PDB file of C-alpha atoms and ligand atoms in Angstrom:
ATOM      1  CA  MET F   1      -0.278  13.834  -7.351  1.00  0.00           C
ATOM      2  CA  ARG F   2       0.773  11.188  -9.846  1.00  0.00           C
ATOM      3  CA  ARG F   3       2.570  12.862 -12.712  1.00  0.00           C
ATOM      4  CA  LYS F   4       4.384  11.831 -15.858  1.00  0.00           C
ATOM      5  CA  ILE F   5       8.007  12.879 -15.496  1.00  0.00           C
ATOM      6  CA  ALA F   6      10.975  12.750 -17.823  1.00  0.00           C
ATOM      7  CA  ALA F   7      14.011  13.371 -15.645  1.00  0.00           C
ATOM      8  CA  GLY F   8      17.560  13.631 -16.923  1.00  0.00           C
ATOM      9  CA  ASN F   9      20.436  12.738 -14.621  1.00  0.00           C
ATOM     10  CA  TRP F  10      23.550  14.288 -16.085  1.00  0.00           C
ATOM     11  CA  LYS F  11      25.770  12.695 -13.426  1.00  0.00           C
ATOM     12  CA  MET F  12      29.329  14.115 -13.398  1.00  0.00           C
ATOM     13  CA  ASN F  13      29.249  15.267 -17.013  1.00  0.00           C
ATOM     14  CA  THR F  14      29.554  18.572 -18.897  1.00  0.00           C
ATOM     15  CA  LEU F  15      31.618  21.649 -18.118  1.00  0.00           C
ATOM     16  CA  LEU F  16      29.627  24.731 -17.123  1.00  0.00           C
ATOM     17  CA  ASN F  17      29.447  26.244 -20.625  1.00  0.00           C
ATOM     18  CA  GLU F  18      28.425  22.896 -22.141  1.00  0.00           C
ATOM     19  CA  GLY F  19      25.769  22.335 -19.501  1.00  0.00           C
ATOM     20  CA  VAL F  20      24.285  25.805 -19.924  1.00  0.00           C
ATOM     21  CA  THR F  21      24.171  25.321 -23.700  1.00  0.00           C
ATOM     22  CA  LEU F  22      22.485  21.937 -23.318  1.00  0.00           C
ATOM     23  CA  ALA F  23      19.867  23.390 -20.960  1.00  0.00           C
ATOM     24  CA  GLU F  24      19.253  26.354 -23.285  1.00  0.00           C
ATOM     25  CA  GLU F  25      18.790  24.032 -26.247  1.00  0.00           C
ATOM     26  CA  LEU F  26      16.336  21.892 -24.326  1.00  0.00           C
ATOM     27  CA  ASN F  27      14.456  24.984 -23.200  1.00  0.00           C
ATOM     28  CA  THR F  28      14.137  26.143 -26.832  1.00  0.00           C
ATOM     29  CA  LEU F  29      13.011  22.733 -28.092  1.00  0.00           C
ATOM     30  CA  LEU F  30      10.344  22.619 -25.393  1.00  0.00           C
ATOM     31  CA  ASP F  31       8.849  25.855 -26.740  1.00  0.00           C
ATOM     32  CA  GLY F  32       6.417  24.049 -28.952  1.00  0.00           C
ATOM     33  CA  ILE F  33       5.374  21.514 -26.343  1.00  0.00           C
ATOM     34  CA  GLU F  34       2.489  21.979 -23.947  1.00  0.00           C
ATOM     35  CA  LEU F  35       3.487  20.783 -20.503  1.00  0.00           C
ATOM     36  CA  TYR F  36       0.598  20.745 -18.115  1.00  0.00           C
ATOM     37  CA  ASP F  37       0.847  20.251 -14.403  1.00  0.00           C
ATOM     38  CA  ASP F  38       0.554  16.508 -14.832  1.00  0.00           C
ATOM     39  CA  LYS F  39       3.713  16.328 -16.977  1.00  0.00           C
ATOM     40  CA  ARG F  40       7.145  17.496 -15.930  1.00  0.00           C
ATOM     41  CA  VAL F  41      10.649  17.743 -17.322  1.00  0.00           C
ATOM     42  CA  VAL F  42      13.385  17.680 -14.711  1.00  0.00           C
ATOM     43  CA  ILE F  43      17.147  17.918 -15.189  1.00  0.00           C
ATOM     44  CA  ALA F  44      19.515  16.894 -12.400  1.00  0.00           C
ATOM     45  CA  VAL F  45      22.698  18.777 -13.140  1.00  0.00           C
ATOM     46  CA  PRO F  46      26.053  19.090 -11.342  1.00  0.00           C
ATOM     47  CA  TYR F  47      26.009  21.388  -8.281  1.00  0.00           C
ATOM     48  CA  THR F  48      28.336  23.838 -10.030  1.00  0.00           C
ATOM     49  CA  HIS F  49      25.820  24.378 -12.840  1.00  0.00           C
ATOM     50  CA  ILE F  50      22.592  24.763 -10.898  1.00  0.00           C
ATOM     51  CA  SER F  51      22.432  28.543 -10.459  1.00  0.00           C
ATOM     52  CA  SER F  52      23.469  29.294 -14.032  1.00  0.00           C
ATOM     53  CA  ILE F  53      20.993  26.820 -15.486  1.00  0.00           C
ATOM     54  CA  ILE F  54      18.104  28.003 -13.330  1.00  0.00           C
ATOM     55  CA  ASN F  55      18.736  31.455 -14.804  1.00  0.00           C
ATOM     56  CA  VAL F  56      18.455  30.335 -18.433  1.00  0.00           C
ATOM     57  CA  VAL F  57      15.507  27.938 -18.357  1.00  0.00           C
ATOM     58  CA  ASP F  58      11.814  28.671 -18.005  1.00  0.00           C
ATOM     59  CA  TYR F  59      10.844  27.217 -14.626  1.00  0.00           C
ATOM     60  CA  LYS F  60       7.385  26.436 -16.001  1.00  0.00           C
ATOM     61  CA  LYS F  61       8.968  24.026 -18.487  1.00  0.00           C
ATOM     62  CA  ILE F  62      12.068  22.658 -16.787  1.00  0.00           C
ATOM     63  CA  ALA F  63      12.613  21.995 -13.094  1.00  0.00           C
ATOM     64  CA  VAL F  64      16.233  21.886 -11.988  1.00  0.00           C
ATOM     65  CA  ALA F  65      17.298  19.139  -9.614  1.00  0.00           C
ATOM     66  CA  ALA F  66      20.404  18.274  -7.635  1.00  0.00           C
ATOM     67  CA  GLN F  67      21.883  14.793  -7.746  1.00  0.00           C
ATOM     68  CA  ASN F  68      22.526  14.515  -4.019  1.00  0.00           C
ATOM     69  CA  CYS F  69      22.511  16.469  -0.750  1.00  0.00           C
ATOM     70  CA  SER F  70      23.993  16.118   2.708  1.00  0.00           C
ATOM     71  CA  GLN F  71      22.123  14.213   5.385  1.00  0.00           C
ATOM     72  CA  PHE F  72      23.064  16.989   7.839  1.00  0.00           C
ATOM     73  CA  ASP F  73      21.577  20.444   8.428  1.00  0.00           C
ATOM     74  CA  ASN F  74      24.765  22.523   8.441  1.00  0.00           C
ATOM     75  CA  GLY F  75      28.111  22.751  10.193  1.00  0.00           C
ATOM     76  CA  ALA F  76      31.522  21.100  10.059  1.00  0.00           C
ATOM     77  CA  TYR F  77      30.969  18.768   7.102  1.00  0.00           C
ATOM     78  CA  THR F  78      33.693  19.801   4.685  1.00  0.00           C
ATOM     79  CA  GLY F  79      32.711  19.401   1.056  1.00  0.00           C
ATOM     80  CA  GLU F  80      29.024  18.778   1.707  1.00  0.00           C
ATOM     81  CA  ILE F  81      26.048  20.702   0.323  1.00  0.00           C
ATOM     82  CA  SER F  82      22.860  20.953   2.370  1.00  0.00           C
ATOM     83  CA  ALA F  83      19.290  20.671   1.131  1.00  0.00           C
ATOM     84  CA  LEU F  84      18.661  24.161   2.544  1.00  0.00           C
ATOM     85  CA  MET F  85      21.503  25.579   0.419  1.00  0.00           C
ATOM     86  CA  LEU F  86      19.975  23.907  -2.622  1.00  0.00           C
ATOM     87  CA  LYS F  87      16.550  25.253  -1.743  1.00  0.00           C
ATOM     88  CA  SER F  88      18.047  28.756  -1.449  1.00  0.00           C
ATOM     89  CA  ILE F  89      19.169  28.654  -5.099  1.00  0.00           C
ATOM     90  CA  GLY F  90      15.849  27.360  -6.424  1.00  0.00           C
ATOM     91  CA  VAL F  91      16.294  23.581  -6.546  1.00  0.00           C
ATOM     92  CA  GLN F  92      12.944  21.774  -6.615  1.00  0.00           C
ATOM     93  CA  TYR F  93      13.983  18.108  -6.710  1.00  0.00           C
ATOM     94  CA  ILE F  94      16.908  16.095  -5.323  1.00  0.00           C
ATOM     95  CA  ILE F  95      17.903  12.587  -6.360  1.00  0.00           C
ATOM     96  CA  VAL F  96      18.385  10.561  -3.179  1.00  0.00           C
ATOM     97  CA  GLY F  97      20.050   7.168  -2.830  1.00  0.00           C
ATOM     98  CA  HIS F  98      21.176   6.645  -6.420  1.00  0.00           C
ATOM     99  CA  SER F  99      22.907   3.249  -6.720  1.00  0.00           C
ATOM    100  CA  GLU F 100      26.160   4.986  -7.660  1.00  0.00           C
ATOM    101  CA  ARG F 101      26.056   6.806  -4.311  1.00  0.00           C
ATOM    102  CA  ARG F 102      25.143   3.628  -2.474  1.00  0.00           C
ATOM    103  CA  GLN F 103      27.845   1.527  -4.162  1.00  0.00           C
ATOM    104  CA  ILE F 104      30.729   3.991  -4.623  1.00  0.00           C
ATOM    105  CA  PHE F 105      30.153   6.322  -1.668  1.00  0.00           C
ATOM    106  CA  GLY F 106      28.809   3.814   0.845  1.00  0.00           C
ATOM    107  CA  GLU F 107      25.359   5.336   1.355  1.00  0.00           C
ATOM    108  CA  THR F 108      23.288   3.082   3.558  1.00  0.00           C
ATOM    109  CA  ASP F 109      19.504   2.907   3.831  1.00  0.00           C
ATOM    110  CA  ASP F 110      19.804   4.950   7.044  1.00  0.00           C
ATOM    111  CA  ILE F 111      21.720   7.734   5.304  1.00  0.00           C
ATOM    112  CA  VAL F 112      19.162   7.642   2.493  1.00  0.00           C
ATOM    113  CA  SER F 113      16.399   7.994   5.073  1.00  0.00           C
ATOM    114  CA  GLN F 114      18.141  11.022   6.642  1.00  0.00           C
ATOM    115  CA  LYS F 115      18.539  12.647   3.215  1.00  0.00           C
ATOM    116  CA  LEU F 116      14.821  12.188   2.566  1.00  0.00           C
ATOM    117  CA  THR F 117      14.143  13.998   5.845  1.00  0.00           C
ATOM    118  CA  GLN F 118      16.335  16.876   4.653  1.00  0.00           C
ATOM    119  CA  CYS F 119      14.290  17.140   1.466  1.00  0.00           C
ATOM    120  CA  TYR F 120      10.979  17.239   3.325  1.00  0.00           C
ATOM    121  CA  LYS F 121      12.254  19.808   5.827  1.00  0.00           C
ATOM    122  CA  ASN F 122      13.110  22.085   2.927  1.00  0.00           C
ATOM    123  CA  ALA F 123      10.025  21.452   0.782  1.00  0.00           C
ATOM    124  CA  ILE F 124      12.035  19.763  -1.961  1.00  0.00           C
ATOM    125  CA  PHE F 125      10.690  16.720  -3.802  1.00  0.00           C
ATOM    126  CA  PRO F 126      13.027  13.747  -3.381  1.00  0.00           C
ATOM    127  CA  ILE F 127      13.517  11.291  -6.228  1.00  0.00           C
ATOM    128  CA  LEU F 128      14.213   8.163  -4.203  1.00  0.00           C
ATOM    129  CA  CYS F 129      16.191   5.536  -6.117  1.00  0.00           C
ATOM    130  CA  CYS F 130      16.098   1.807  -5.593  1.00  0.00           C
ATOM    131  CA  GLY F 131      17.193  -1.215  -7.594  1.00  0.00           C
ATOM    132  CA  GLU F 132      18.796  -4.629  -7.441  1.00  0.00           C
ATOM    133  CA  SER F 133      22.120  -5.960  -8.701  1.00  0.00           C
ATOM    134  CA  LEU F 134      22.418  -8.557 -11.456  1.00  0.00           C
ATOM    135  CA  ASN F 135      23.338 -11.192  -8.917  1.00  0.00           C
ATOM    136  CA  GLU F 136      20.235 -10.392  -6.851  1.00  0.00           C
ATOM    137  CA  ARG F 137      18.018 -10.643  -9.928  1.00  0.00           C
ATOM    138  CA  GLU F 138      19.591 -13.883 -11.093  1.00  0.00           C
ATOM    139  CA  SER F 139      19.009 -15.404  -7.686  1.00  0.00           C
ATOM    140  CA  VAL F 140      15.376 -14.207  -7.889  1.00  0.00           C
ATOM    141  CA  LYS F 141      15.719 -11.952  -4.847  1.00  0.00           C
ATOM    142  CA  HIS F 142      15.022  -8.723  -6.747  1.00  0.00           C
ATOM    143  CA  LEU F 143      11.481  -8.153  -5.477  1.00  0.00           C
ATOM    144  CA  GLU F 144      12.495  -8.777  -1.877  1.00  0.00           C
ATOM    145  CA  ILE F 145      15.638  -6.597  -2.131  1.00  0.00           C
ATOM    146  CA  VAL F 146      13.825  -3.624  -3.624  1.00  0.00           C
ATOM    147  CA  GLY F 147      10.887  -4.023  -1.236  1.00  0.00           C
ATOM    148  CA  THR F 148      13.323  -3.875   1.693  1.00  0.00           C
ATOM    149  CA  GLN F 149      15.116  -0.834   0.278  1.00  0.00           C
ATOM    150  CA  ILE F 150      11.787   0.978  -0.005  1.00  0.00           C
ATOM    151  CA  LYS F 151      10.643   0.011   3.501  1.00  0.00           C
ATOM    152  CA  ASN F 152      13.978   1.043   5.050  1.00  0.00           C
ATOM    153  CA  ALA F 153      14.134   4.344   3.201  1.00  0.00           C
ATOM    154  CA  LEU F 154      10.537   5.197   4.128  1.00  0.00           C
ATOM    155  CA  GLN F 155      10.850   4.174   7.786  1.00  0.00           C
ATOM    156  CA  ASN F 156      10.377   7.765   9.028  1.00  0.00           C
ATOM    157  CA  VAL F 157       8.168   9.051   6.234  1.00  0.00           C
ATOM    158  CA  ASP F 158       4.610   9.963   7.192  1.00  0.00           C
ATOM    159  CA  THR F 159       1.502   9.992   5.019  1.00  0.00           C
ATOM    160  CA  PHE F 160       1.984  13.655   4.139  1.00  0.00           C
ATOM    161  CA  ASN F 161       5.577  13.315   2.970  1.00  0.00           C
ATOM    162  CA  ILE F 162       5.158  10.060   1.069  1.00  0.00           C
ATOM    163  CA  GLN F 163       2.848  11.984  -1.236  1.00  0.00           C
ATOM    164  CA  ARG F 164       5.701  14.363  -2.054  1.00  0.00           C
ATOM    165  CA  THR F 165       8.069  11.521  -2.921  1.00  0.00           C
ATOM    166  CA  ILE F 166       8.950  10.300  -6.395  1.00  0.00           C
ATOM    167  CA  ILE F 167      10.413   6.834  -6.676  1.00  0.00           C
ATOM    168  CA  ALA F 168      12.835   5.729  -9.375  1.00  0.00           C
ATOM    169  CA  TYR F 169      13.402   2.040  -9.970  1.00  0.00           C
ATOM    170  CA  GLU F 170      16.833   1.615 -11.490  1.00  0.00           C
ATOM    171  CA  PRO F 171      18.122  -1.943 -11.790  1.00  0.00           C
ATOM    172  CA  ILE F 172      21.885  -1.668 -11.347  1.00  0.00           C
ATOM    173  CA  TRP F 173      22.549  -4.092 -14.211  1.00  0.00           C
ATOM    174  CA  ALA F 174      20.700  -1.760 -16.595  1.00  0.00           C
ATOM    175  CA  ILE F 175      22.522   1.465 -15.670  1.00  0.00           C
ATOM    176  CA  GLY F 176      24.953   2.609 -18.331  1.00  0.00           C
ATOM    177  CA  THR F 177      25.089  -0.880 -19.812  1.00  0.00           C
ATOM    178  CA  GLY F 178      22.782  -0.534 -22.795  1.00  0.00           C
ATOM    179  CA  ARG F 179      20.854  -3.466 -21.321  1.00  0.00           C
ATOM    180  CA  THR F 180      17.385  -2.142 -20.468  1.00  0.00           C
ATOM    181  CA  ALA F 181      14.893  -4.013 -18.347  1.00  0.00           C
ATOM    182  CA  THR F 182      12.097  -5.238 -20.590  1.00  0.00           C
ATOM    183  CA  PRO F 183       8.838  -3.324 -20.159  1.00  0.00           C
ATOM    184  CA  GLU F 184       7.448  -6.465 -18.490  1.00  0.00           C
ATOM    185  CA  GLN F 185      10.346  -6.738 -16.013  1.00  0.00           C
ATOM    186  CA  ALA F 186      10.052  -3.056 -15.169  1.00  0.00           C
ATOM    187  CA  GLN F 187       6.252  -3.227 -14.858  1.00  0.00           C
ATOM    188  CA  GLU F 188       6.506  -6.203 -12.499  1.00  0.00           C
ATOM    189  CA  MET F 189       8.819  -4.246 -10.196  1.00  0.00           C
ATOM    190  CA  HIS F 190       6.823  -1.013 -10.413  1.00  0.00           C
ATOM    191  CA  ALA F 191       3.657  -2.890  -9.427  1.00  0.00           C
ATOM    192  CA  HIS F 192       5.577  -4.468  -6.551  1.00  0.00           C
ATOM    193  CA  ILE F 193       6.796  -1.050  -5.368  1.00  0.00           C
ATOM    194  CA  ARG F 194       3.251   0.329  -5.582  1.00  0.00           C
ATOM    195  CA  ASN F 195       1.942  -2.648  -3.583  1.00  0.00           C
ATOM    196  CA  THR F 196       4.671  -2.142  -0.975  1.00  0.00           C
ATOM    197  CA  ILE F 197       3.576   1.479  -0.612  1.00  0.00           C
ATOM    198  CA  ALA F 198      -0.067   0.402  -0.380  1.00  0.00           C
ATOM    199  CA  ASP F 199       0.906  -1.935   2.479  1.00  0.00           C
ATOM    200  CA  LEU F 200       2.859   0.806   4.288  1.00  0.00           C
ATOM    201  CA  TYR F 201       0.237   3.539   3.719  1.00  0.00           C
ATOM    202  CA  THR F 202      -2.975   3.087   1.732  1.00  0.00           C
ATOM    203  CA  LYS F 203      -3.946   1.919  -1.738  1.00  0.00           C
ATOM    204  CA  GLU F 204      -5.149   5.432  -2.582  1.00  0.00           C
ATOM    205  CA  ILE F 205      -1.774   6.910  -1.669  1.00  0.00           C
ATOM    206  CA  ALA F 206       0.066   4.194  -3.617  1.00  0.00           C
ATOM    207  CA  ASN F 207      -1.992   5.048  -6.707  1.00  0.00           C
ATOM    208  CA  GLU F 208      -0.913   8.692  -6.475  1.00  0.00           C
ATOM    209  CA  ILE F 209       2.839   8.011  -6.333  1.00  0.00           C
ATOM    210  CA  THR F 210       4.958   8.692  -9.406  1.00  0.00           C
ATOM    211  CA  ILE F 211       7.306   5.783 -10.118  1.00  0.00           C
ATOM    212  CA  LEU F 212       9.994   6.280 -12.768  1.00  0.00           C
ATOM    213  CA  TYR F 213      12.090   3.678 -14.528  1.00  0.00           C
ATOM    214  CA  GLY F 214      15.820   4.233 -15.080  1.00  0.00           C
ATOM    215  CA  GLY F 215      18.522   2.184 -16.741  1.00  0.00           C
ATOM    216  CA  SER F 216      19.531   2.577 -20.383  1.00  0.00           C
ATOM    217  CA  VAL F 217      16.346   4.446 -21.317  1.00  0.00           C
ATOM    218  CA  ASN F 218      16.681   5.819 -24.848  1.00  0.00           C
ATOM    219  CA  ALA F 219      14.543   7.178 -27.668  1.00  0.00           C
ATOM    220  CA  ALA F 220      13.998   3.690 -29.051  1.00  0.00           C
ATOM    221  CA  ASN F 221      12.704   2.025 -25.885  1.00  0.00           C
ATOM    222  CA  SER F 222      11.052   4.821 -23.880  1.00  0.00           C
ATOM    223  CA  ALA F 223       7.580   4.634 -25.455  1.00  0.00           C
ATOM    224  CA  ASN F 224       7.229   0.920 -24.746  1.00  0.00           C
ATOM    225  CA  LEU F 225       8.399   1.346 -21.157  1.00  0.00           C
ATOM    226  CA  PHE F 226       6.189   4.376 -20.480  1.00  0.00           C
ATOM    227  CA  ALA F 227       3.155   2.595 -21.928  1.00  0.00           C
ATOM    228  CA  LYS F 228       3.102   0.233 -18.961  1.00  0.00           C
ATOM    229  CA  GLU F 229       0.439   0.868 -16.360  1.00  0.00           C
ATOM    230  CA  ASP F 230       2.727   1.518 -13.397  1.00  0.00           C
ATOM    231  CA  ILE F 231       5.586   3.279 -15.218  1.00  0.00           C
ATOM    232  CA  ASP F 232       5.109   7.029 -14.956  1.00  0.00           C
ATOM    233  CA  GLY F 233       8.202   8.139 -16.856  1.00  0.00           C
ATOM    234  CA  GLY F 234      11.946   7.804 -16.733  1.00  0.00           C
ATOM    235  CA  LEU F 235      15.146   8.795 -14.989  1.00  0.00           C
ATOM    236  CA  VAL F 236      17.505   9.014 -17.918  1.00  0.00           C
ATOM    237  CA  GLY F 237      21.294   9.082 -17.715  1.00  0.00           C
ATOM    238  CA  GLY F 238      23.383   9.002 -20.905  1.00  0.00           C
ATOM    239  CA  ALA F 239      20.529   9.785 -23.300  1.00  0.00           C
ATOM    240  CA  SER F 240      19.657  12.980 -21.392  1.00  0.00           C
ATOM    241  CA  LEU F 241      23.003  14.458 -22.482  1.00  0.00           C
ATOM    242  CA  LYS F 242      21.882  14.337 -26.135  1.00  0.00           C
ATOM    243  CA  VAL F 243      19.257  17.025 -26.465  1.00  0.00           C
ATOM    244  CA  ASN F 244      17.422  15.586 -29.486  1.00  0.00           C
ATOM    245  CA  GLU F 245      17.267  12.124 -27.988  1.00  0.00           C
ATOM    246  CA  PHE F 246      16.053  13.475 -24.646  1.00  0.00           C
ATOM    247  CA  MET F 247      13.351  15.444 -26.507  1.00  0.00           C
ATOM    248  CA  GLN F 248      12.147  12.233 -28.154  1.00  0.00           C
ATOM    249  CA  ILE F 249      11.979  10.606 -24.730  1.00  0.00           C
ATOM    250  CA  ILE F 250       9.968  13.585 -23.421  1.00  0.00           C
ATOM    251  CA  GLU F 251       7.633  13.314 -26.403  1.00  0.00           C
ATOM    252  CA  SER F 252       7.057   9.636 -25.673  1.00  0.00           C
ATOM    253  CA  LEU F 253       5.571  10.633 -22.308  1.00  0.00           C
TER     254      LEU F 253
HETATM  255  P1  LIG H   1      21.706   5.429 -18.014  1.00  0.00           P
HETATM  256  O1  LIG H   1      20.451   5.958 -18.627  1.00  0.00           O
HETATM  257  O2  LIG H   1      22.949   6.052 -18.576  1.00  0.00           O
HETATM  258  O3  LIG H   1      21.733   3.934 -18.026  1.00  0.00           O
HETATM  259  O4  LIG H   1      21.707   5.875 -16.470  1.00  0.00           O
HETATM  260  C1  LIG H   1      20.576   5.647 -15.711  1.00  0.00           C
HETATM  261  C2  LIG H   1      20.715   6.347 -14.426  1.00  0.00           C
HETATM  262  O5  LIG H   1      21.508   5.970 -13.576  1.00  0.00           O
HETATM  263  C3  LIG H   1      19.884   7.545 -14.202  1.00  0.00           C
HETATM  264  O6  LIG H   1      19.934   7.950 -12.877  1.00  0.00           O
END
C-alpha cells in the first residue's frame, strides 16, 4: 500500500542516552498528531539503541528501523547482524543499499539484492536506496544509472515482495551537502523509478509503491518536495537529529 512516510536516518550519531532522549521527545511531540495507517514515522537508529528505543516509543506512532543488515542467515560472520536478529527485537524496517554502504563499504547490487531477500524472509520492510553521483548527473546518465540500480536490486523480487518494498531516491550529491535536488529534479527521477517498476511488474503495482526522497531534506524544503505527485515522503539524515525540525518535516507530510 502506498503510504506517506517520514523516515529519519540517524546514521552513526548519538550515544545511547542521547538517542533514547531524542526518541522520547519525538514520541511526546507526536502525541497531538493523528497518524493513520496511510502515514508513518520511522526512525532508523544505531543497532546499539534499537531495543532501548523500541521500549520507550509507542509502536503505533513510531516504527523503529535498522540502517543495515547482513546478507547472510547466520554463522561465522564476525561483526555482522542478521535480519532475523533484528526481527527478534522488533525491527519493522531496514535501510538497504544506502549510498554510504555502497561507496564506503563496497556493497554491490548483488549484495543489496541478497539483503532484500533477508528482509523478505523475515517479514521486514526494506527501504531500498538508490541514487546517482554528481558526475553521473552532470553527464546526464542519472536516469539510466538509477534505473539499472533498481533493476539489479529487484532481480529476484517477485510481485508479492515488491509490494512490501519502499524505495528511497537519494542523489549522492545531495546527501549531507545542504544541496537538495529541486522538487522538479526529484519528481523526474521518482516518475522514472515508478515507470521502471511498471515495466518490471505492472502499472497498478508501481502506483502502490512508496518512493521517498532523501538528500538535505529540511523543514524549509520538505513541503515543496512532498507536494510532488510521485514523492511520498522523505528519508531524512541530519535534520532528523533535531526533534523540532523533524516534527516540522512530519507535519509537512
Ligand atoms: P541528509 O539529510 O543529512 O542529507 O542525509 C540524507 C540521507 O543520507 C538519509 O539516508
